Every structure is written in structure tokens, then in C-alpha cells.
């Protein structure tokens, strides 16, 4: 892969000086700014400017002046845009029985307008002035500091858009991502040049499937399929490992620079290390970002047993993740089904064979019959990592297991795990590491995968649990919305409507995947979900009726007296 060679946005003296001087609260702010002059002009100006300073170290006030002179604030790369396919009464709203939830769903549906972005053509004409990667179709961003398209977020965003009957916007987002595969061979983490050497969980095939299920557009499928296969091959060639006779996937990034958008975090964490250790940790942190779980004790190499561990023990590439392999299995099944739809039986057979191999690999390496779930496999200790994560049930979501009894066992595993004791969602783990992909945070994509998986199991117990978790999640989102008039990227399982926290940046509002998941759950369970407040109002009503009766009785009594 060609490295990101921008001496402004990816490496170089200006990046280092601005970030280490902490001119901005969030390192991502600077690398999202637009250049007011071509990079060579800015680089030369900086060289001359810093030469005049004592010892070449530019004082922060002077540096701020330099930044003001040569950079525009983030966000100037967009044109005003309102999705033309937005309309105010998509059908799914009518299927939501609880009036509070229906009105709230309408507001979430409205949010697509404020989260829609169109990149101006100047980014295409002068890419050297921006870190934003030009993509031709408008798209929906997560929100807050996330001012660009994100790979796996887009799956839940697109599912929400399809419910909102915004098929054209969903189509454009998928075309953008297919275009990125044509350009890079895979989909980058997000639409910025500093993200272009790592990916995120590969959900593009499932996005195409969601779009196909909504439109039945075979022409679209025919054009998308070779690109999806290209992406699949990237993951099989660059992100796989053999364990005995099996091949399984992992996250793995071989670039050892600090992440420009989290520059000072990476510098601080690695400053005491030897060069080799530093390079290794920087690669593992990027693999953590590729997993979408950045960061989590899930990737700490010694994080089993009583020891929580620290971020510097991150060894993401040394795990074969249960959820990534479940996703790859579902991708293989979906690619086989696409070939069947297009009457290419030979290619369908090729992918069905891949599914058989994947199932054998998952069941031999990740499945634990005694515990009844699928666990990440540690390549260093050659053993499974038995901590609780919602991802331990990902094969249920992907329906990638060979016997129905395994699904039922997984339900019992979940019930005994200790993760269901929280009224506001299932936590990301049971460890409080201070990282954002750990306890007490609960994330929308994980809730959705868990609920959707349980709802596919036949037993009444699994179905009831799926509904119960959907009700808890909707209540959490709704309570937070009532309190803050906002949707958050993550929530705290211990507060009734409390946003999540921890990690490298402040909790963000918006929020693309949260909205997509809420709309999907409101659609799936809309006839039975409640906001809880009509229960309050019915008890209030009962109380008022009793008071009225009492007053009536009293007045009759006084009349008689
Ligand atoms: O700036 C730190 C990291 O931020 C992103 O990760 C988080 O937000 C993404 C957008 O919602 C989400 O996809 C990811 O799962 C979150 O952990 C970014 O993706 C990272 O690469 C970046 O280092």
C-alpha cells in the first residue's frame, strides 16, 4: 500500500509542532483543517518561520498565528446539501404503536437532514489542500468530530436510511464505498487520507444486501459483485492466518506511525519504549482502530483472569476475533446468494465451499462446547480468551453454526454471563478499563447484532430475551433524548439515559449508527415497545380518578351533614 505521504496531514514538522503544542483540545481538529495555500508554499513558509524562532521551537501563540494564516477551520470542504429523497412520512412510522416513541422516531428521521454532507468539487480539483478524500455522492456522517464517512457505521446508517425510504442516499453511500474499493482495494476506516491504510469491519457486502432486499435491483447487484469479491480477496490475502488446517481472519495493520488524529495520545503512550516496542505498539493500536473497538481490554494480551491490563498491552493482531470471523462467514453466505440470484452457480458453489470451511474453522478454533459460546483465539498463548463480550455471540447473529442446539446453548451462556443485570443495555465487556469499548459503555451496533441474533433463534426464551433487550435499549436512548434532546454514539449501562464515556475523546452526538439502530428496533418491535411514560401516565390517571372519587364522597358527606 502506498503510504499517506502528506507532509501536512500524516507526518512532518508542522503536524508534530501543532499537535505537541496542544493548540486544539482534540488532535483530530487540526488534521481536518483545510489548507489556504498549496502544501509546498505552507511548508516553505513554516521552514522560514520556525528558523526565526529560538532553538527552532515555535511558541504556541506564534504557532496559532501561523495556523490561522494558513489553515481554514474544519467543515469548509462541504457544500450545503439537504437529501432530496427525504420526505416526512415514511411508512414504518405508522407501525409504531406508542405515541411518544412514534414522535421520537419522527425526530430521528429528521436528523438525517442535519447529518447529510456533500463534498464540494474543489476537493476533487485540489485534493492536496484537504485531508478529506473526495467521494462523489452525498452521504451521512456519524456526527460531532466525525465529519467524514465511516466504514462500519455506514451499515447501520444505510439500514436506517432504507427504513426512512431514502433509497437514493443509501445508493450513493454504497457507490462511494464501492469506489473506495476500486481505488484502494479495500474500504478505508473513514474518508480521510490519514485513515487510508487501515480498514474497519467489512460490512460492505451486507450493505449491498440491505439495498438489494429493499429494491431487488439486479443490475446494481451485477455491477457491485466483482467489487465485493475484490474486497473479500483483500481480507483473505492480507488479514488472515492459518491455525492448524484452518484459515481465519484477524485485524492487522503494518504501519508504525502515530495516528495523526490521535497524535499526542500515541506519542505519550509510546515515549518510554524502545524503537521496536514503539513500532509494534503503534501497529497494534491501528489494528485496534481497524477492529472498530478502539480501544478495549479485549485486545490486551494479558487481559485475562483478574488482571485488567493497560492500553500498552494492546496486541490486536494476535487475536482471531469471533465477530470478524462470523462477519466473514456471513459475507461468504451472502456472496454465494448473490451469485445464485445472478445464475452463476459455479461461483455460488465456490463461496458455499468457503462457508463450509469457515464453519469448520469457527467450530474447531472458536466454539467452546462447555461454555456454549464462541471466543476470540489468542495466537500467542494458543488458547481462547474466555472474557464476556457481546461479540461472543456474533455467530448467532451471522447464523454461522451447524446445530440449532448451539444457538440455544449460547442463550444460556448469555443468561449466565452476568451481562444481563444492567437495565440500560448489554455492556461491551465486564471490565472497567477506562477505554470506550469496555464496561460500562454499551454501543448501538453491538446491541443490534445481539438482539437481531437472538430474534433468529426459534425458542420462546430467545425471542423474549431479544424483545427484552430491544426494550431496554430503546428506553435508554429515549430517556437520554428526553434529557438532552440528542442521540449519542454510546450509552452507560448504569444510568437511565446516561451517555457513555472514557477513551480518547468526549462522547459525540448525532449520531449515525445510534439513529439507524433505534429506527431498526422501532421497526422490528414497534407494535410492542413502550417509552414507559404512558405507564407513568396511566398510574397518574388512576391516582387522579381515586382522588376525584374521594373528593366526591367527601362533598356528598358534607352535603348530608
Ligand atoms: O479518533 C480516534 C478514533 O476514532 C474513530 O473511532 C470511533 O469512532 C468511529 C466513528 O463512529 C467508529 O467507527 C469506531 O468504532 C469508534 O471507535 C476512528 O474510527 C478511529 O480510527 C480513530 O482512531
Coordinates of C-alpha atoms and ligand atoms in Angstrom, one line a residue:
X1 CA 0.0 0.0 0.0
X2 CA 1.3 3.5 -0.8
X3 CA 1.8 5.4 2.5
X4 CA -0.1 8.6 3.1
X5 CA 2.8 10.9 2.2
X6 CA 1.1 14.2 3.1
X7 CA 3.7 16.2 5.0
X8 CA 0.9 18.2 6.5
X9 CA -1.7 15.7 7.4
X10 CA 0.2 12.5 8.0
X11 CA 3.8 13.3 9.1
X12 CA 6.3 16.2 9.2
X13 CA 7.3 19.2 11.4
X14 CA 4.0 21.2 11.2
X15 CA 1.9 18.2 12.3
X16 CA 4.3 17.4 15.2
X17 CA 4.6 21.0 16.3
X18 CA 0.9 21.8 16.3
X19 CA -0.2 18.5 18.0
X20 CA 2.5 18.5 20.7
X21 CA 1.8 22.2 21.4
X22 CA -1.9 21.1 22.0
X23 CA -3.3 24.1 20.1
X24 CA -6.6 22.3 20.0
X25 CA -8.5 20.2 22.6
X26 CA -8.8 17.3 20.1
X27 CA -5.9 16.3 17.8
X28 CA -8.4 15.4 15.1
X29 CA -9.4 19.1 14.7
X30 CA -6.1 20.1 13.2
X31 CA -5.8 17.3 10.7
X32 CA -9.4 18.1 9.5
X33 CA -8.5 21.7 8.6
X34 CA -8.2 22.9 5.0
X35 CA -5.0 24.5 3.7
X36 CA -5.4 28.0 2.4
X37 CA -2.3 27.7 0.2
X38 CA -0.6 24.7 -1.6
X39 CA 1.4 22.4 0.7
X40 CA 4.8 23.4 -0.7
X41 CA 4.0 27.1 0.0
X42 CA 2.9 26.3 3.5
X43 CA 5.9 24.0 4.2
X44 CA 8.4 26.7 2.9
X45 CA 6.6 29.4 5.0
X46 CA 6.9 27.2 8.1
X47 CA 10.6 26.5 7.4
X48 CA 11.3 30.2 7.3
X49 CA 9.0 31.0 10.2
X50 CA 10.4 28.4 12.5
X51 CA 14.0 29.3 11.6
X52 CA 13.4 32.7 13.2
X53 CA 12.3 31.2 16.5
X54 CA 14.6 30.4 19.3
X55 CA 16.0 26.9 19.0
X56 CA 13.6 26.2 16.2
X57 CA 10.8 25.7 18.8
X58 CA 7.8 27.9 17.9
X59 CA 5.9 29.3 20.9
X60 CA 2.2 28.2 20.9
X61 CA 0.9 31.8 20.4
X62 CA 3.1 32.2 17.3
X63 CA 2.1 28.7 16.0
X64 CA -1.5 29.6 16.5
X65 CA -1.0 32.7 14.3
X66 CA 0.7 30.6 11.7
X67 CA -2.2 28.1 11.7
X68 CA -4.7 30.9 11.5
X69 CA -2.9 32.3 8.5
X70 CA -2.5 29.1 6.5
X71 CA -5.5 26.9 7.6
X72 CA -9.3 27.1 7.5
X73 CA -11.4 25.6 10.2
X74 CA -12.8 22.0 9.6
X75 CA -16.0 21.8 7.6
X76 CA -15.2 24.2 4.8
X77 CA -15.0 21.3 2.4
X78 CA -18.7 20.8 2.2
X79 CA -21.5 22.3 0.1
X80 CA -24.9 22.9 1.7
X81 CA -27.0 19.9 1.0
X82 CA -30.4 18.5 2.0
X83 CA -31.2 15.0 1.0
X84 CA -33.7 15.4 -1.9
X85 CA -35.2 11.9 -1.2
X86 CA -36.2 12.9 2.4
X87 CA -39.9 13.1 2.9
X88 CA -41.9 13.4 6.1
X89 CA -44.0 10.3 6.5
X90 CA -42.1 7.1 5.7
X91 CA -44.4 4.1 6.3
X92 CA -42.6 2.5 9.1
X93 CA -43.5 5.3 11.4
X94 CA -47.2 4.2 11.2
X95 CA -46.3 0.8 12.6
X96 CA -45.0 2.3 15.9
X97 CA -47.8 1.9 18.5
X98 CA -46.5 4.0 21.4
X99 CA -47.2 7.7 20.6
X100 CA -44.1 9.0 22.4
X101 CA -41.9 6.6 20.5
X102 CA -43.6 7.4 17.2
X103 CA -43.0 11.2 17.7
X104 CA -39.4 10.5 18.7
X105 CA -38.9 8.2 15.7
X106 CA -40.1 11.1 13.5
X107 CA -37.4 13.4 15.1
X108 CA -34.7 10.7 14.5
X109 CA -35.9 10.5 10.9
X110 CA -35.5 14.4 10.7
X111 CA -31.9 14.1 11.9
X112 CA -30.8 12.6 8.5
X113 CA -31.1 16.2 7.2
X114 CA -28.6 17.6 9.6
X115 CA -26.2 14.7 9.2
X116 CA -26.1 14.7 5.4
X117 CA -23.0 16.0 3.7
X118 CA -21.9 16.7 0.1
X119 CA -18.2 17.3 -0.6
X120 CA -17.5 20.3 -2.7
X121 CA -15.9 19.7 -6.1
X122 CA -12.9 21.8 -5.0
X123 CA -11.8 18.8 -3.0
X124 CA -11.7 16.8 -6.3
X125 CA -9.9 19.6 -8.1
X126 CA -7.4 20.3 -5.3
X127 CA -7.0 17.2 -3.2
X128 CA -3.7 18.4 -1.9
X129 CA -5.5 21.1 0.2
X130 CA -7.6 18.7 2.1
X131 CA -7.4 15.6 4.3
X132 CA -11.0 14.7 3.2
X133 CA -11.0 12.0 0.5
X134 CA -13.2 13.1 -2.3
X135 CA -16.2 10.9 -2.8
X136 CA -18.8 11.9 -5.4
X137 CA -22.1 11.0 -3.8
X138 CA -23.5 12.8 -0.7
X139 CA -23.5 10.7 2.5
X140 CA -24.5 10.7 6.1
X141 CA -21.8 11.2 8.7
X142 CA -21.8 9.8 12.3
X143 CA -21.7 13.4 13.7
X144 CA -19.7 15.6 16.1
X145 CA -16.0 15.2 15.5
X146 CA -16.7 12.6 12.9
X147 CA -17.0 14.8 9.8
X148 CA -16.5 12.1 7.2
X149 CA -17.9 8.8 6.0
X150 CA -17.1 5.8 8.3
X151 CA -17.0 2.3 7.1
X152 CA -18.8 0.1 9.5
X153 CA -21.0 2.9 10.9
X154 CA -22.4 3.2 7.3
X155 CA -24.1 -0.3 7.6
X156 CA -26.5 0.8 10.4
X157 CA -26.9 4.3 8.8
X158 CA -27.9 2.7 5.5
X159 CA -30.3 0.4 7.2
X160 CA -31.9 3.4 8.9
X161 CA -32.0 5.4 5.6
X162 CA -33.7 2.5 3.9
X163 CA -36.4 2.5 6.6
X164 CA -36.7 6.2 6.0
X165 CA -37.3 5.4 2.3
X166 CA -34.1 7.4 1.4
X167 CA -33.1 4.8 -1.2
X168 CA -31.1 7.3 -3.3
X169 CA -29.0 8.5 -0.4
X170 CA -28.3 4.8 0.6
X171 CA -27.4 4.0 -3.0
X172 CA -25.0 6.9 -3.2
X173 CA -23.3 5.9 0.1
X174 CA -22.8 2.4 -1.2
X175 CA -21.4 3.7 -4.6
X176 CA -18.9 5.8 -2.6
X177 CA -17.7 2.8 -0.7
X178 CA -17.5 0.6 -3.8
X179 CA -15.5 3.5 -5.4
X180 CA -13.1 3.4 -2.5
X181 CA -12.6 -0.4 -3.0
X182 CA -11.8 0.4 -6.7
X183 CA -9.3 2.9 -5.6
X184 CA -7.6 1.3 -2.6
X185 CA -8.5 -2.4 -2.9
X186 CA -10.5 -2.2 0.4
X187 CA -12.6 0.3 2.2
X188 CA -10.5 2.6 4.4
X189 CA -11.5 3.2 8.1
X190 CA -13.0 6.5 7.1
X191 CA -13.0 9.2 4.4
X192 CA -9.7 10.9 5.4
X193 CA -6.2 10.4 4.0
X194 CA -4.9 9.7 7.5
X195 CA -7.3 6.7 7.6
X196 CA -6.3 5.3 4.2
X197 CA -4.0 2.5 5.4
X198 CA -6.4 0.6 7.6
X199 CA -10.0 -0.7 7.2
X200 CA -12.8 -1.4 9.6
X201 CA -15.1 -4.5 10.0
X202 CA -16.0 -5.4 6.4
X203 CA -19.8 -4.7 6.2
X204 CA -20.0 -3.6 2.5
X205 CA -21.4 -6.9 1.3
X206 CA -24.2 -6.6 3.9
X207 CA -24.9 -3.0 2.9
X208 CA -25.3 -4.2 -0.7
X209 CA -27.6 -7.0 0.6
X210 CA -29.8 -4.5 2.5
X211 CA -30.1 -2.3 -0.6
X212 CA -30.9 -5.3 -2.8
X213 CA -33.5 -6.5 -0.3
X214 CA -35.2 -3.1 -0.4
X215 CA -35.0 -2.6 -4.2
X216 CA -34.5 -6.0 -5.9
X217 CA -32.3 -4.2 -8.4
X218 CA -30.3 -7.0 -10.1
X219 CA -28.3 -4.6 -12.3
X220 CA -26.9 -2.9 -9.3
X221 CA -26.0 -6.3 -7.8
X222 CA -24.3 -7.4 -11.0
X223 CA -22.1 -4.3 -11.0
X224 CA -21.3 -4.4 -7.3
X225 CA -20.5 -8.1 -7.1
X226 CA -16.9 -8.0 -8.7
X227 CA -16.0 -5.1 -6.3
X228 CA -17.3 -7.0 -3.3
X229 CA -15.2 -10.0 -4.3
X230 CA -12.2 -7.8 -4.7
X231 CA -12.7 -6.6 -1.1
X232 CA -13.2 -10.2 0.1
X233 CA -9.9 -11.2 -1.5
X234 CA -8.2 -8.3 0.2
X235 CA -9.3 -9.6 3.6
X236 CA -8.4 -13.2 2.7
X237 CA -4.9 -12.2 1.4
X238 CA -3.9 -9.5 3.9
X239 CA -5.9 -10.2 7.1
X240 CA -5.8 -14.0 7.5
X241 CA -3.8 -16.6 9.5
X242 CA -3.6 -20.4 9.4
X243 CA -4.3 -22.3 12.6
X244 CA -3.6 -26.0 12.1
X245 CA -5.6 -26.8 8.9
X246 CA -7.9 -23.8 9.2
X247 CA -7.8 -20.2 7.9
X248 CA -9.3 -17.5 10.0
X249 CA -9.3 -13.7 9.8
X250 CA -7.8 -11.0 12.0
X251 CA -7.2 -7.2 12.1
X252 CA -3.6 -6.4 11.2
X253 CA -2.0 -3.1 10.1
X254 CA 1.7 -2.8 9.3
X255 CA 2.1 0.9 9.6
X256 CA 4.0 2.2 12.6
X257 CA 3.5 6.0 12.6
X258 CA 1.4 7.7 15.4
X259 CA -2.2 8.2 14.3
X260 CA -2.3 11.8 13.1
X261 CA -5.9 12.2 14.5
X262 CA -4.7 11.0 18.0
X263 CA -1.1 12.0 17.6
X264 CA -0.3 13.1 21.2
X265 CA -2.1 10.0 22.7
X266 CA 0.1 7.7 20.6
X267 CA 3.3 9.7 21.4
X268 CA 2.6 9.7 25.1
X269 CA 1.8 6.0 25.3
X270 CA 5.0 5.0 23.4
X271 CA 7.5 7.6 24.6
X272 CA 9.3 5.3 27.1
X273 CA 9.6 2.4 24.7
X274 CA 12.4 1.1 22.6
X275 CA 12.1 1.6 18.8
X276 CA 11.0 -1.9 18.2
X277 CA 8.4 -1.9 21.0
X278 CA 7.2 1.5 19.9
X279 CA 6.7 0.4 16.3
X280 CA 4.9 -2.8 17.4
X281 CA 2.5 -0.9 19.7
X282 CA 1.7 1.7 17.1
X283 CA 0.8 -1.0 14.6
X284 CA -1.3 -2.8 17.2
X285 CA -3.2 0.4 18.1
X286 CA -4.0 0.9 14.4
X287 CA -5.2 -2.7 14.2
X288 CA -7.4 -1.8 17.2
X289 CA -8.8 1.1 15.2
X290 CA -9.4 -1.3 12.3
X291 CA -11.4 -3.6 14.6
X292 CA -13.8 -0.7 15.3
X293 CA -13.2 -1.4 19.0
X294 CA -10.7 1.3 19.6
X295 CA -9.8 0.7 22.4
X296 CA -10.7 -2.2 24.6
X297 CA -9.2 -4.6 27.1
X298 CA -10.5 -7.2 24.7
X299 CA -7.2 -6.7 22.8
X300 CA -4.9 -6.7 25.8
X301 CA -2.6 -9.7 25.5
X302 CA -2.6 -10.4 29.3
X303 CA -6.1 -9.2 30.0
X304 CA -7.5 -12.5 31.2
X305 CA -8.2 -13.5 34.8
X306 CA -8.0 -10.8 37.4
X307 CA -5.6 -8.5 35.6
X308 CA -7.4 -5.8 33.6
X309 CA -4.1 -4.7 31.9
X310 CA -3.3 -1.4 30.2
X311 CA -3.6 0.1 26.7
X312 CA 0.2 -0.5 26.2
X313 CA -0.6 -4.3 26.2
X314 CA -2.8 -4.0 23.1
X315 CA -1.9 -6.8 20.7
X316 CA -5.0 -6.7 18.4
X317 CA -3.3 -8.7 15.6
X318 CA -2.7 -11.6 18.0
X319 CA -6.4 -12.4 18.3
X320 CA -8.7 -14.2 15.9
X321 CA -11.9 -12.3 16.7
X322 CA -15.1 -14.2 16.9
X323 CA -17.2 -11.4 15.4
X324 CA -14.9 -10.7 12.5
X325 CA -15.0 -14.4 11.5
X326 CA -18.8 -14.5 11.9
X327 CA -19.0 -11.5 9.6
X328 CA -16.7 -13.1 7.1
X329 CA -18.9 -16.2 7.2
X330 CA -22.0 -14.1 6.6
X331 CA -20.2 -12.3 3.8
X332 CA -19.4 -15.7 2.2
X333 CA -23.0 -16.8 2.5
X334 CA -24.3 -13.5 1.1
X335 CA -21.8 -13.6 -1.8
X336 CA -22.9 -17.2 -2.6
X337 CA -26.6 -16.0 -2.6
X338 CA -25.8 -13.0 -4.9
X339 CA -24.2 -15.4 -7.4
X340 CA -27.3 -17.7 -7.2
X341 CA -29.5 -14.7 -7.9
X342 CA -27.4 -13.9 -11.0
X343 CA -27.5 -17.6 -12.1
X344 CA -23.7 -18.0 -11.7
X345 CA -23.9 -21.5 -10.0
X346 CA -20.2 -22.2 -10.2
X347 CA -19.2 -19.0 -8.3
X348 CA -22.0 -19.7 -5.8
X349 CA -20.5 -23.2 -5.2
X350 CA -17.1 -21.6 -4.6
X351 CA -18.5 -19.4 -1.9
X352 CA -20.6 -22.2 -0.4
X353 CA -17.3 -24.1 -0.1
X354 CA -15.8 -21.1 1.7
X355 CA -18.8 -21.2 4.1
X356 CA -18.2 -24.9 4.9
X357 CA -14.5 -24.2 5.5
X358 CA -15.3 -21.2 7.7
X359 CA -17.9 -23.2 9.7
X360 CA -15.4 -25.9 10.3
X361 CA -12.7 -23.4 11.3
X362 CA -15.0 -21.4 13.7
X363 CA -16.3 -24.6 15.3
X364 CA -12.8 -26.1 15.8
X365 CA -11.0 -22.9 16.9
X366 CA -13.5 -20.5 18.4
X367 CA -16.5 -22.6 19.7
X368 CA -16.4 -23.8 23.3
X369 CA -18.9 -26.5 23.8
X370 CA -18.6 -26.4 27.6
X371 CA -19.3 -22.7 27.9
X372 CA -21.7 -22.6 25.0
X373 CA -20.2 -19.6 23.1
X374 CA -17.5 -18.5 20.5
X375 CA -14.4 -16.9 22.0
X376 CA -11.5 -14.9 20.4
X377 CA -8.5 -17.1 19.9
X378 CA -5.2 -15.8 21.3
X379 CA -2.4 -16.7 18.8
X380 CA 0.4 -16.2 21.4
X381 CA -1.0 -18.5 24.1
X382 CA -2.8 -20.8 21.6
X383 CA -5.9 -20.6 23.8
X384 CA -9.4 -19.0 23.8
X385 CA -10.0 -15.7 25.7
X386 CA -12.9 -16.5 28.0
X387 CA -13.9 -13.0 29.0
X388 CA -17.5 -11.9 28.2
X389 CA -18.1 -9.7 25.2
X390 CA -21.3 -9.4 23.2
X391 CA -19.1 -10.5 20.2
X392 CA -19.0 -14.0 21.8
X393 CA -22.5 -14.4 20.3
X394 CA -21.7 -13.0 16.8
X395 CA -22.0 -16.4 15.1
X396 CA -25.7 -16.4 16.3
X397 CA -26.2 -13.1 14.5
X398 CA -24.5 -14.4 11.4
X399 CA -26.3 -17.8 11.7
X400 CA -22.9 -19.4 11.3
X401 CA -23.2 -22.6 13.4
X402 CA -24.0 -26.1 12.4
X403 CA -26.5 -27.3 15.0
X404 CA -29.6 -25.5 16.4
X405 CA -28.6 -26.7 19.9
X406 CA -25.5 -24.4 19.7
X407 CA -27.7 -21.3 19.4
X408 CA -29.8 -22.4 22.4
X409 CA -26.6 -23.0 24.4
X410 CA -25.4 -19.5 23.5
X411 CA -28.7 -18.1 25.0
X412 CA -27.9 -20.0 28.3
X413 CA -24.3 -18.7 28.1
X414 CA -25.6 -15.1 27.8
X415 CA -28.0 -15.5 30.7
X416 CA -25.3 -16.9 33.0
X417 CA -22.7 -14.3 31.9
X418 CA -23.6 -11.5 34.3
X419 CA -24.1 -9.2 31.3
X420 CA -27.9 -9.0 31.6
X421 CA -28.0 -7.5 35.1
X422 CA -28.0 -3.9 33.7
X423 CA -31.3 -2.3 32.9
X424 CA -29.9 0.0 30.1
X425 CA -28.2 -2.3 27.7
X426 CA -25.6 -5.0 27.4
X427 CA -22.1 -3.7 28.3
X428 CA -19.2 -4.1 25.9
X429 CA -17.3 -6.2 28.5
X430 CA -17.4 -6.7 32.2
X431 CA -14.1 -4.9 32.8
X432 CA -13.8 -1.2 33.6
X433 CA -10.6 -0.3 31.9
X434 CA -11.4 3.3 31.2
X435 CA -11.4 2.6 27.5
X436 CA -14.5 3.3 25.5
X437 CA -15.1 -0.3 24.2
X438 CA -15.4 -1.7 27.7
X439 CA -17.8 -1.6 30.7
X440 CA -19.8 0.5 31.4
X441 CA -20.3 1.5 27.8
X442 CA -23.0 -0.1 25.6
X443 CA -22.7 0.5 21.8
X444 CA -25.5 0.5 19.3
X445 CA -24.0 -1.9 16.7
X446 CA -23.4 -4.5 19.4
X447 CA -26.9 -4.2 20.8
X448 CA -28.3 -4.6 17.4
X449 CA -26.2 -7.7 16.5
X450 CA -27.1 -9.3 19.7
X451 CA -30.9 -8.6 19.5
X452 CA -31.1 -9.5 15.8
X453 CA -29.2 -12.8 16.5
X454 CA -31.4 -13.8 19.4
X455 CA -34.5 -13.0 17.4
X456 CA -33.4 -15.5 14.8
X457 CA -33.4 -18.4 17.3
X458 CA -36.7 -20.3 17.4
X459 CA -37.2 -20.8 21.2
X460 CA -39.6 -18.6 23.1
X461 CA -36.9 -17.9 25.6
X462 CA -34.6 -16.4 22.9
X463 CA -37.4 -14.4 21.4
X464 CA -38.4 -12.9 24.7
X465 CA -34.8 -12.1 25.5
X466 CA -34.4 -10.3 22.2
X467 CA -37.5 -8.2 22.9
X468 CA -36.4 -7.5 26.4
X469 CA -33.0 -6.2 25.2
X470 CA -34.7 -4.2 22.5
X471 CA -37.0 -2.6 25.1
X472 CA -34.1 -1.8 27.4
X473 CA -32.1 -0.2 24.6
X474 CA -34.9 1.9 23.2
X475 CA -35.7 3.1 26.8
X476 CA -32.1 4.1 27.3
X477 CA -31.9 6.0 24.0
X478 CA -35.4 7.6 24.6
X479 CA -34.6 8.7 28.2
X480 CA -31.3 10.3 27.0
X481 CA -33.2 12.0 24.2
X482 CA -35.8 13.4 26.7
X483 CA -33.0 14.7 29.0
X484 CA -30.5 16.0 26.4
X485 CA -32.5 16.3 23.1
X486 CA -29.7 14.3 21.5
X487 CA -28.7 10.9 20.3
X488 CA -25.3 9.7 21.5
X489 CA -22.7 7.4 20.0
X490 CA -22.7 5.2 23.1
X491 CA -24.5 4.9 26.4
X492 CA -23.7 4.0 30.0
X493 CA -25.4 0.8 31.2
X494 CA -25.7 2.2 34.7
X495 CA -27.6 5.4 34.1
X496 CA -31.1 5.8 32.9
X497 CA -30.3 7.7 29.7
X498 CA -26.7 8.5 30.6
X499 CA -24.3 8.9 27.7
X500 CA -21.2 6.7 27.7
X501 CA -17.6 8.0 28.2
X502 CA -14.0 7.0 28.6
X503 CA -11.4 6.6 25.9
X504 CA -9.6 9.3 23.9
X505 CA -12.3 11.8 23.1
X506 CA -15.5 13.3 24.6
X507 CA -18.7 11.3 23.8
X508 CA -20.2 12.5 20.5
X509 CA -23.7 13.5 19.5
X510 CA -25.5 12.9 16.2
X511 CA -25.4 10.0 15.8
X512 CA -25.4 8.0 12.7
X513 CA -25.4 4.4 13.9
X514 CA -27.4 5.1 17.0
X515 CA -30.2 6.5 14.9
X516 CA -30.0 3.6 12.4
X517 CA -30.2 1.0 15.2
X518 CA -33.1 2.8 17.0
X519 CA -35.1 3.0 13.8
X520 CA -34.5 -0.7 13.1
X521 CA -35.6 -1.8 16.6
X522 CA -38.6 0.6 16.4
X523 CA -39.5 -1.0 13.1
X524 CA -38.9 -4.6 14.2
X525 CA -40.7 -4.3 17.6
X526 CA -42.8 -1.1 17.1
X527 CA -46.1 -2.8 17.9
X528 CA -45.0 -3.8 21.4
X529 CA -42.2 -1.3 22.5
X530 CA -43.1 1.3 25.1
X531 CA -41.5 4.6 26.1
X532 CA -42.5 3.7 29.7
X533 CA -44.1 7.2 30.1
X534 CA -47.6 6.0 29.3
X535 CA -47.2 3.6 32.2
X536 CA -46.5 6.6 34.4
X537 CA -49.4 8.5 32.9
X538 CA -51.8 5.6 33.4
X539 CA -50.8 5.3 37.1
X540 CA -51.2 9.1 37.3
X541 CA -54.6 8.8 35.7
X542 CA -55.6 6.1 38.2
X543 CA -54.4 8.2 41.1
X544 CA -56.4 11.3 39.8
X545 CA -59.5 9.2 39.4
X546 CA -59.2 7.9 43.0
X547 CA -58.6 11.5 44.3
X548 CA -61.7 12.7 42.4
X549 CA -63.8 9.8 43.8
X550 CA -62.6 10.6 47.3
X551 CA -63.4 14.3 46.9
X552 CA -66.9 13.4 45.5
X553 CA -67.5 11.2 48.5
X554 CA -66.4 13.9 50.9
X555 CA -68.6 16.5 49.3
X556 CA -71.6 14.2 49.4
X557 CA -70.8 13.5 53.1
X558 CA -70.6 17.3 53.9
X559 CA -73.9 17.9 51.9
X560 CA -75.6 15.3 54.1
X561 CA -74.1 16.8 57.3
Ligands
LIG1 O1 -10.1 9.4 16.8 C1 -10.0 8.2 17.4 C2 -10.6 7.1 16.6 O2 -12.0 7.5 16.3 C3 -12.8 6.6 15.5 O3 -13.3 5.5 16.2 C4 -14.5 5.7 16.8 O4 -15.5 6.3 16.0 C5 -15.8 5.7 14.8 C6 -16.9 6.6 14.2 O5 -18.1 6.5 14.9 C7 -16.3 4.3 15.0 O6 -16.4 3.6 13.7 C8 -15.3 3.5 15.8 O7 -15.8 2.2 16.1 C9 -15.0 4.3 17.1 O8 -14.2 3.6 18.0 C10 -11.9 6.1 14.3 O9 -12.6 5.1 13.6 C11 -10.6 5.6 14.7 O10 -9.9 5.1 13.6 C12 -9.9 6.7 15.4 O11 -8.5 6.3 15.7

